[in-house]
Tab-separated table of C-alpha atoms in Angstrom:
chain	number	residue	atom	x	y	z
A	1	MET	CA	19.693	64.766	106.547
A	2	THR	CA	17.026	66.375	108.642
A	3	THR	CA	17.400	68.570	111.709
A	4	GLU	CA	17.699	66.338	114.728
A	5	LYS	CA	14.885	65.925	117.227
A	6	SER	CA	15.445	64.858	120.813
A	7	GLU	CA	16.319	61.224	120.279
A	8	THR	CA	15.340	60.112	123.755
A	9	ASP	CA	11.804	61.420	123.271
A	10	THR	CA	11.180	59.412	120.107
A	11	GLY	CA	9.516	56.048	120.352
A	12	ALA	CA	10.166	52.933	118.363
A	13	GLY	CA	8.434	52.183	115.125
A	14	ALA	CA	8.902	51.542	111.450
A	15	VAL	CA	10.799	54.159	109.464
A	16	PRO	CA	8.288	56.605	107.951
A	17	SER	CA	8.718	57.417	104.287
A	18	GLY	CA	11.456	60.010	103.915
A	19	ALA	CA	12.440	59.863	107.584
A	20	VAL	CA	15.883	59.170	109.014
A	21	PRO	CA	16.407	56.379	111.581
A	22	HIS	CA	17.088	57.446	115.149
A	23	GLY	CA	20.667	58.537	115.716
A	24	LEU	CA	21.411	59.518	112.106
A	25	GLU	CA	19.685	62.891	112.106
A	26	ARG	CA	21.948	65.918	111.904
A	27	ARG	CA	23.330	66.809	115.283
A	28	ASP	CA	21.891	69.658	117.347
A	29	VAL	CA	24.651	72.279	117.104
A	30	SER	CA	23.270	74.678	119.693
A	31	ARG	CA	26.238	73.924	121.972
A	32	GLU	CA	29.636	75.511	121.528
A	33	GLU	CA	31.412	73.794	118.648
A	34	GLY	CA	34.948	72.548	119.037
A	35	PRO	CA	37.877	73.143	116.710
A	36	ALA	CA	37.505	69.654	115.261
A	37	GLY	CA	34.563	70.783	113.154
A	38	ALA	CA	30.988	72.017	113.450
A	39	GLY	CA	28.286	69.385	113.667
A	40	VAL	CA	30.639	66.399	114.039
A	41	ARG	CA	29.513	63.854	116.614
A	42	PHE	CA	31.833	62.159	119.083
A	43	SER	CA	31.161	58.673	120.385
A	44	VAL	CA	33.049	55.923	122.217
A	45	LEU	CA	33.545	52.182	121.730
A	46	ASP	CA	34.735	50.456	124.909
A	47	ARG	CA	36.113	46.927	124.552
A	48	SER	CA	35.972	46.075	128.274
A	49	ARG	CA	39.711	45.487	128.456
A	50	THR	CA	40.859	43.506	131.455
A	51	ARG	CA	43.883	44.812	133.380
A	52	GLU	CA	46.655	43.056	135.241
A	53	GLY	CA	45.534	42.578	138.848
A	54	HIS	CA	41.859	43.161	138.009
A	55	ASP	CA	39.338	40.519	136.939
A	56	ALA	CA	36.831	40.379	134.087
A	57	ALA	CA	33.888	41.282	136.334
A	58	GLU	CA	35.611	44.534	137.258
A	59	ALA	CA	36.263	45.275	133.577
A	60	LEU	CA	32.573	44.896	132.805
A	61	ARG	CA	31.595	47.133	135.725
A	62	ASP	CA	34.184	49.665	134.532
A	63	THR	CA	32.472	49.678	131.140
A	64	VAL	CA	29.086	50.479	132.679
A	65	ARG	CA	30.583	53.210	134.879
A	66	LEU	CA	32.385	54.718	131.901
A	67	SER	CA	29.128	54.909	129.950
A	68	GLN	CA	27.603	56.968	132.757
A	69	GLU	CA	30.560	59.352	132.819
A	70	LEU	CA	30.511	59.789	129.053
A	71	GLU	CA	26.789	60.469	129.103
A	72	ARG	CA	27.441	63.300	131.567
A	73	LEU	CA	30.160	64.625	129.256
A	74	GLY	CA	27.742	64.731	126.303
A	75	TYR	CA	29.071	61.983	124.034
A	76	HIS	CA	26.592	60.798	121.410
A	77	ARG	CA	26.935	56.988	121.459
A	78	PHE	CA	28.482	54.337	123.666
A	79	TRP	CA	29.200	51.012	122.017
A	80	VAL	CA	30.521	47.663	123.267
A	81	SER	CA	32.280	44.889	121.360
A	82	GLU	CA	32.309	41.121	120.790
A	83	HIS	CA	35.428	39.034	121.450
A	84	HIS	CA	35.657	35.347	122.307
A	85	GLY	CA	38.329	33.480	124.228
A	86	VAL	CA	40.549	36.565	124.665
A	87	PRO	CA	42.183	36.918	128.112
A	88	GLY	CA	42.484	40.683	127.721
A	89	VAL	CA	38.855	41.338	126.799
A	90	ALA	CA	35.825	40.706	129.026
A	91	GLY	CA	33.182	41.738	126.483
A	92	SER	CA	32.035	38.479	124.899
A	93	ALA	CA	28.254	39.069	124.833
A	94	PRO	CA	27.679	42.571	123.450
A	95	THR	CA	23.891	42.662	123.485
A	96	VAL	CA	23.851	41.545	127.130
A	97	LEU	CA	26.399	44.206	128.062
A	98	ALA	CA	24.526	46.807	125.995
A	99	ALA	CA	21.411	46.055	128.055
A	100	ALA	CA	23.347	46.740	131.267
A	101	VAL	CA	24.700	49.998	129.835
A	102	ALA	CA	21.301	51.158	128.592
A	103	ALA	CA	19.732	50.396	131.978
A	104	ALA	CA	22.417	52.458	133.747
A	105	THR	CA	22.096	55.492	131.453
A	106	ARG	CA	19.278	57.720	130.288
A	107	THR	CA	20.128	59.708	127.150
A	108	ILE	CA	23.259	58.393	125.430
A	109	ARG	CA	22.708	56.047	122.497
A	110	VAL	CA	23.836	52.481	123.178
A	111	GLY	CA	24.947	49.837	120.731
A	112	THR	CA	27.521	47.370	119.514
A	113	GLY	CA	30.760	47.810	117.662
A	114	GLY	CA	29.954	45.230	116.754
A	115	VAL	CA	28.018	42.013	116.834
A	116	MET	CA	29.952	39.664	114.534
A	117	LEU	CA	27.157	38.485	112.302
A	118	PRO	CA	28.852	35.305	110.958
A	119	ASN	CA	28.911	33.976	114.546
A	120	HIS	CA	25.115	34.119	114.931
A	121	GLN	CA	21.827	33.318	113.272
A	122	PRO	CA	20.354	36.585	111.906
A	123	LEU	CA	16.958	35.833	113.502
A	124	VAL	CA	18.537	35.611	116.950
A	125	VAL	CA	20.442	38.874	116.412
A	126	ALA	CA	17.229	40.584	115.300
A	127	GLU	CA	15.399	39.289	118.358
A	128	GLN	CA	18.121	40.515	120.708
A	129	PHE	CA	18.123	44.010	119.243
A	130	GLY	CA	14.345	44.009	119.082
A	131	VAL	CA	14.214	43.351	122.818
A	132	LEU	CA	16.746	46.135	123.455
A	133	GLU	CA	14.789	48.595	121.317
A	134	ALA	CA	11.511	47.633	123.000
A	135	LEU	CA	13.046	48.251	126.426
A	136	PHE	CA	15.001	51.412	125.505
A	137	PRO	CA	13.126	52.944	122.553
A	138	GLY	CA	15.006	55.358	120.332
A	139	ARG	CA	18.409	54.706	121.942
A	140	ILE	CA	19.696	51.458	120.423
A	141	ASP	CA	22.217	51.045	117.565
A	142	MET	CA	23.105	47.821	115.768
A	143	GLY	CA	26.771	47.838	114.737
A	144	LEU	CA	27.615	44.716	112.708
A	145	GLY	CA	30.934	43.161	111.700
A	146	ARG	CA	32.139	40.028	109.952
A	147	SER	CA	35.083	38.740	111.993
A	148	VAL	CA	34.884	35.068	112.958
A	149	GLY	CA	37.243	34.630	115.886
A	150	PHE	CA	40.723	35.540	117.018
A	151	THR	CA	42.270	32.051	116.741
A	152	PRO	CA	41.501	28.770	114.945
A	153	GLY	CA	40.472	27.274	118.300
A	154	VAL	CA	37.896	29.991	118.882
A	155	ARG	CA	36.557	29.564	115.367
A	156	ARG	CA	36.189	25.819	115.930
A	157	ALA	CA	34.378	26.469	119.217
A	158	LEU	CA	31.989	28.809	117.415
A	159	GLY	CA	31.441	26.286	114.638
A	160	ARG	CA	32.769	28.739	112.056
A	161	ASP	CA	35.768	28.975	109.766
A	162	LYS	CA	37.378	31.862	107.927
A	163	ASN	CA	35.120	31.311	104.931
A	164	ALA	CA	32.120	32.337	107.059
A	165	ALA	CA	33.317	35.940	106.784
A	166	GLU	CA	33.333	35.978	102.988
A	167	SER	CA	31.727	39.091	101.539
A	168	ALA	CA	28.906	37.273	99.754
A	169	ASP	CA	27.959	35.380	102.905
A	170	PHE	CA	28.042	38.506	105.047
A	171	ALA	CA	25.928	40.477	102.559
A	172	ALA	CA	23.338	37.690	102.540
A	173	GLN	CA	23.297	37.494	106.334
A	174	LEU	CA	22.930	41.265	106.537
A	175	ASP	CA	20.001	41.232	104.132
A	176	GLU	CA	18.342	38.434	106.090
A	177	LEU	CA	18.827	40.311	109.358
A	178	LEU	CA	17.293	43.525	108.040
A	179	GLY	CA	14.422	41.500	106.603
A	180	TRP	CA	13.373	40.450	110.098
A	181	PHE	CA	12.823	44.127	110.957
A	182	ARG	CA	10.939	44.760	107.720
A	183	GLY	CA	8.782	41.633	108.023
A	184	THR	CA	9.940	40.325	104.638
A	185	SER	CA	11.416	36.946	105.553
A	186	PRO	CA	10.633	34.366	102.851
A	187	THR	CA	10.138	31.784	105.635
A	188	GLY	CA	6.771	33.314	106.511
A	189	VAL	CA	7.965	33.589	110.122
A	190	HIS	CA	7.520	36.923	111.905
A	191	ALA	CA	10.218	37.990	114.358
A	192	ARG	CA	8.975	39.219	117.731
A	193	PRO	CA	9.530	41.926	118.839
A	194	PRO	CA	11.836	43.325	116.099
A	195	GLU	CA	9.325	43.382	113.235
A	196	GLY	CA	8.273	46.987	112.665
A	197	LEU	CA	10.906	48.454	114.987
A	198	THR	CA	13.715	50.761	113.903
A	199	VAL	CA	17.204	49.901	115.096
A	200	PRO	CA	19.785	51.789	112.992
A	201	PRO	CA	22.276	49.324	111.460
A	202	PHE	CA	25.935	50.201	110.903
A	203	VAL	CA	28.548	48.159	109.028
A	204	LEU	CA	32.054	47.918	110.499
A	205	ALA	CA	34.282	47.528	107.492
A	206	LEU	CA	37.313	48.151	105.341
A	207	GLY	CA	37.746	47.341	101.669
A	208	GLU	CA	34.993	45.029	100.412
A	209	GLY	CA	32.965	45.655	103.560
A	210	ALA	CA	32.629	49.287	102.516
A	211	ASP	CA	31.089	48.088	99.245
A	212	ILE	CA	28.591	45.961	101.178
A	213	ALA	CA	27.576	48.951	103.309
A	214	ALA	CA	27.172	51.082	100.188
A	215	ARG	CA	25.015	48.565	98.330
A	216	ALA	CA	22.802	48.073	101.385
A	217	GLY	CA	22.486	51.826	101.957
A	218	LEU	CA	23.859	51.636	105.510
A	219	PRO	CA	26.139	53.876	107.574
A	220	LEU	CA	29.819	52.893	107.491
A	221	VAL	CA	32.173	52.646	110.476
A	222	ILE	CA	35.742	52.598	109.209
A	223	GLY	CA	38.961	52.523	111.193
A	224	ASP	CA	42.603	52.814	110.200
A	225	LEU	CA	43.986	56.131	111.382
A	226	GLY	CA	47.436	54.609	110.942
A	227	ASN	CA	46.835	54.265	107.193
A	228	ARG	CA	44.901	57.363	106.203
A	229	GLU	CA	45.233	56.698	102.493
A	230	ARG	CA	43.681	53.246	102.810
A	231	MET	CA	40.892	54.684	104.956
A	232	ARG	CA	40.170	57.437	102.443
A	233	ARG	CA	40.049	54.913	99.597
A	234	GLY	CA	37.475	52.873	101.503
A	235	ILE	CA	35.380	55.968	102.195
A	236	ASP	CA	35.578	57.095	98.565
A	237	ARG	CA	34.453	53.650	97.389
A	238	TYR	CA	31.586	53.731	99.860
A	239	ARG	CA	30.344	57.165	98.815
A	240	ALA	CA	30.668	56.424	95.102
A	241	ALA	CA	28.645	53.199	95.342
A	242	PHE	CA	26.104	54.270	97.999
A	243	ARG	CA	22.453	53.473	97.286
A	244	PRO	CA	19.882	55.360	99.387
A	245	SER	CA	17.759	53.086	101.536
A	246	GLU	CA	15.089	53.237	104.197
A	247	TRP	CA	17.936	53.127	106.706
A	248	ALA	CA	19.940	56.079	105.370
A	249	ARG	CA	19.156	58.557	102.603
A	250	GLU	CA	22.772	59.691	102.306
A	251	PRO	CA	26.203	58.181	103.004
A	252	TYR	CA	27.068	58.389	106.692
A	253	VAL	CA	30.713	57.911	107.658
A	254	VAL	CA	32.023	57.183	111.144
A	255	VAL	CA	35.821	57.170	111.428
A	256	SER	CA	37.134	55.082	114.287
A	257	GLY	CA	40.441	54.928	116.137
A	258	THR	CA	42.488	55.694	119.216
A	259	VAL	CA	42.425	59.301	120.412
A	260	VAL	CA	44.291	60.301	123.578
A	261	VAL	CA	44.318	63.716	125.243
A	262	ALA	CA	46.586	64.609	128.172
A	263	ALA	CA	48.313	67.600	129.743
A	264	THR	CA	51.534	66.911	127.817
A	265	SER	CA	52.544	64.943	124.751
A	266	ARG	CA	54.606	62.622	126.953
A	267	ASP	CA	51.619	61.889	129.215
A	268	ALA	CA	49.488	61.120	126.164
A	269	HIS	CA	52.187	58.830	124.773
A	270	ARG	CA	52.352	56.845	128.033
A	271	LEU	CA	48.615	56.146	127.845
A	272	LEU	CA	49.219	54.334	124.551
A	273	ILE	CA	51.859	52.015	126.005
A	274	PRO	CA	49.679	49.281	127.637
A	275	GLU	CA	47.664	48.499	124.533
A	276	ALA	CA	50.652	48.820	122.203
A	277	TRP	CA	52.467	46.155	124.223
A	278	SER	CA	49.439	43.870	124.518
A	279	MET	CA	48.953	44.030	120.751
A	280	ALA	CA	52.637	43.294	120.142
A	281	TYR	CA	52.433	40.360	122.558
A	282	SER	CA	49.329	38.996	120.822
A	283	ARG	CA	51.065	39.022	117.462
A	284	THR	CA	54.089	37.154	118.787
A	285	HIS	CA	52.399	34.777	121.259
A	286	GLY	CA	48.921	34.261	119.756
A	287	THR	CA	46.899	35.600	122.675
A	288	PHE	CA	45.904	39.118	123.706
A	289	PRO	CA	46.816	39.587	127.399
A	290	PRO	CA	45.343	41.896	130.064
A	291	LEU	CA	46.642	45.462	129.869
A	292	PRO	CA	49.794	46.013	131.957
A	293	PRO	CA	50.804	49.265	133.688
A	294	ALA	CA	52.910	51.511	131.460
A	295	GLU	CA	55.847	51.437	133.873
A	296	ARG	CA	56.091	47.647	133.669
A	297	VAL	CA	56.213	47.749	129.884
A	298	GLU	CA	58.918	50.417	129.966
A	299	ASP	CA	61.104	48.037	131.992
A	300	LEU	CA	60.631	45.036	129.693
A	301	VAL	CA	63.391	43.536	127.598
A	302	MET	CA	61.749	42.896	124.218
A	303	THR	CA	62.838	40.785	121.280
A	304	GLY	CA	63.499	42.601	118.034
A	305	LYS	CA	60.160	41.533	116.587
A	306	GLU	CA	58.297	42.510	119.757
A	307	ARG	CA	60.002	45.908	119.750
A	308	ASP	CA	59.072	46.548	116.125
A	309	LEU	CA	55.434	45.615	116.701
A	310	TYR	CA	55.302	47.594	119.940
A	311	GLU	CA	56.680	50.746	118.336
A	312	SER	CA	54.310	50.290	115.420
A	313	GLY	CA	51.451	50.199	117.931
A	314	LEU	CA	52.459	53.618	119.213
A	315	THR	CA	52.064	55.207	115.780
A	316	GLY	CA	48.948	56.008	113.800
A	317	ARG	CA	47.162	57.259	116.904
A	318	LEU	CA	45.904	60.765	117.654
A	319	ALA	CA	47.664	61.624	120.895
A	320	GLY	CA	48.768	64.857	122.501
A	321	THR	CA	47.518	67.964	124.236
A	322	GLU	CA	44.060	69.358	123.572
A	323	GLU	CA	45.506	71.811	121.054
A	324	GLN	CA	47.494	69.120	119.237
A	325	VAL	CA	44.583	66.678	119.094
A	326	ALA	CA	42.199	69.393	117.922
A	327	GLU	CA	44.525	70.151	115.009
A	328	GLU	CA	44.943	66.499	114.063
A	329	LEU	CA	41.220	65.787	114.315
A	330	ALA	CA	40.436	68.781	112.139
A	331	THR	CA	42.747	67.335	109.480
A	332	VAL	CA	41.183	63.860	109.668
A	333	ILE	CA	37.650	65.238	109.457
A	334	LYS	CA	38.547	67.514	106.562
A	335	GLU	CA	40.225	64.651	104.666
A	336	THR	CA	37.403	62.157	105.228
A	337	GLY	CA	34.298	64.345	105.461
A	338	ALA	CA	33.223	62.121	108.355
A	339	GLN	CA	30.040	62.956	110.221
A	340	GLU	CA	31.189	61.170	113.374
A	341	VAL	CA	34.295	60.095	115.285
A	342	LEU	CA	34.162	56.832	117.250
A	343	VAL	CA	36.952	56.720	119.826
A	344	THR	CA	38.336	53.289	120.769
A	345	THR	CA	40.970	54.192	123.368
A	346	SER	CA	41.964	51.670	126.046
A	347	THR	CA	44.651	51.980	128.728
A	348	TYR	CA	45.564	50.620	132.155
A	349	ASP	CA	45.019	53.830	134.147
A	350	ARG	CA	41.236	54.301	134.317
A	351	GLU	CA	41.362	57.793	135.844
A	352	ALA	CA	43.794	58.968	133.176
A	353	LEU	CA	41.478	57.451	130.551
A	354	LEU	CA	38.552	59.437	131.908
A	355	ASP	CA	40.684	62.591	131.980
A	356	SER	CA	41.464	61.931	128.316
A	357	PHE	CA	37.770	61.717	127.486
A	358	ARG	CA	37.182	64.954	129.411
A	359	GLY	CA	39.873	66.668	127.372
A	360	LEU	CA	38.426	65.308	124.142
A	361	ALA	CA	34.983	66.547	125.197
A	362	ARG	CA	36.464	70.047	125.397
A	363	VAL	CA	38.093	69.611	121.986
A	364	ALA	CA	34.733	68.474	120.580
A	365	GLY	CA	32.864	71.423	122.108
A	366	LEU	CA	30.852	69.173	124.412
A	367	LEU	CA	32.338	70.990	127.436
A	368	PRO	CA	33.551	74.581	127.769
A	369	ALA	CA	37.225	74.976	126.882
């Protein structure tokens, strides 16, 4: 990959021969590097979690405010997600929310983690990202996934079923979507304004999805810090099968997961509690609830199944002091060879969450230690 230019100074346009799409160039390493590894980028995916006692509008405003704070801290990307019919998640329209984030920030890259392509017509997705890129040139990312809804009711409301996420269908939709940017649609229709613009695509995947990313020559976002062996297998498959493309000359791996930094290990552990309980509740009751305060969860009487799922949700996360997290991150990056870490942490206490991101910024070398 080439030495990175200032991404906010680059305009939109088709990818020149031999060039690298915006946001995939090698990171400027002129800043102090953290113990997690030289040249590794750090980014954040915020799912706009709702919290008990706070409404969805506040969750969305919290997302925009967080993007501004993370820009000041020097994070590379800020992504938002797509969920439908979930009480605990306010982010249902990622490209709309990405527009609000991009308008409120100046330098951080903005994108989606991700738009669930089976839920949409590829032309419409291309048009939405084309508008974003036209308005905020050189700052927009297009993270794409293949989930089709949290429950059967949501899937029915979207007019989709589980088969819509099949690998062959997703690969075809992905190819059609990228064709709108290239101007190669067999329909003879030309998408406006995306045609000729460069919006870096990323595939959110495990297993077969990693193969799709490799065959298409796209960057891979892969999460599963709780099962490192499975994650490494997916990355190895991706690198072995990767075909260079106009979107990426080399494999580009983003590892994704929860990372929590606090003054003590106990403080870090408590930040994991709200989401661990909400996930356990979702798997026993069929709906993901707003995040509760940690102290309320600690006082709950759980069933055996709830307790098992809750305790499982507290494992497989990188949580601890700055020194502990730096050591764990160094191990993950060494094992995976990842070029980027995408942090997906959510918790009830917003100030503690921001403190965690400040601590991680020091670990990453974005701020002085």
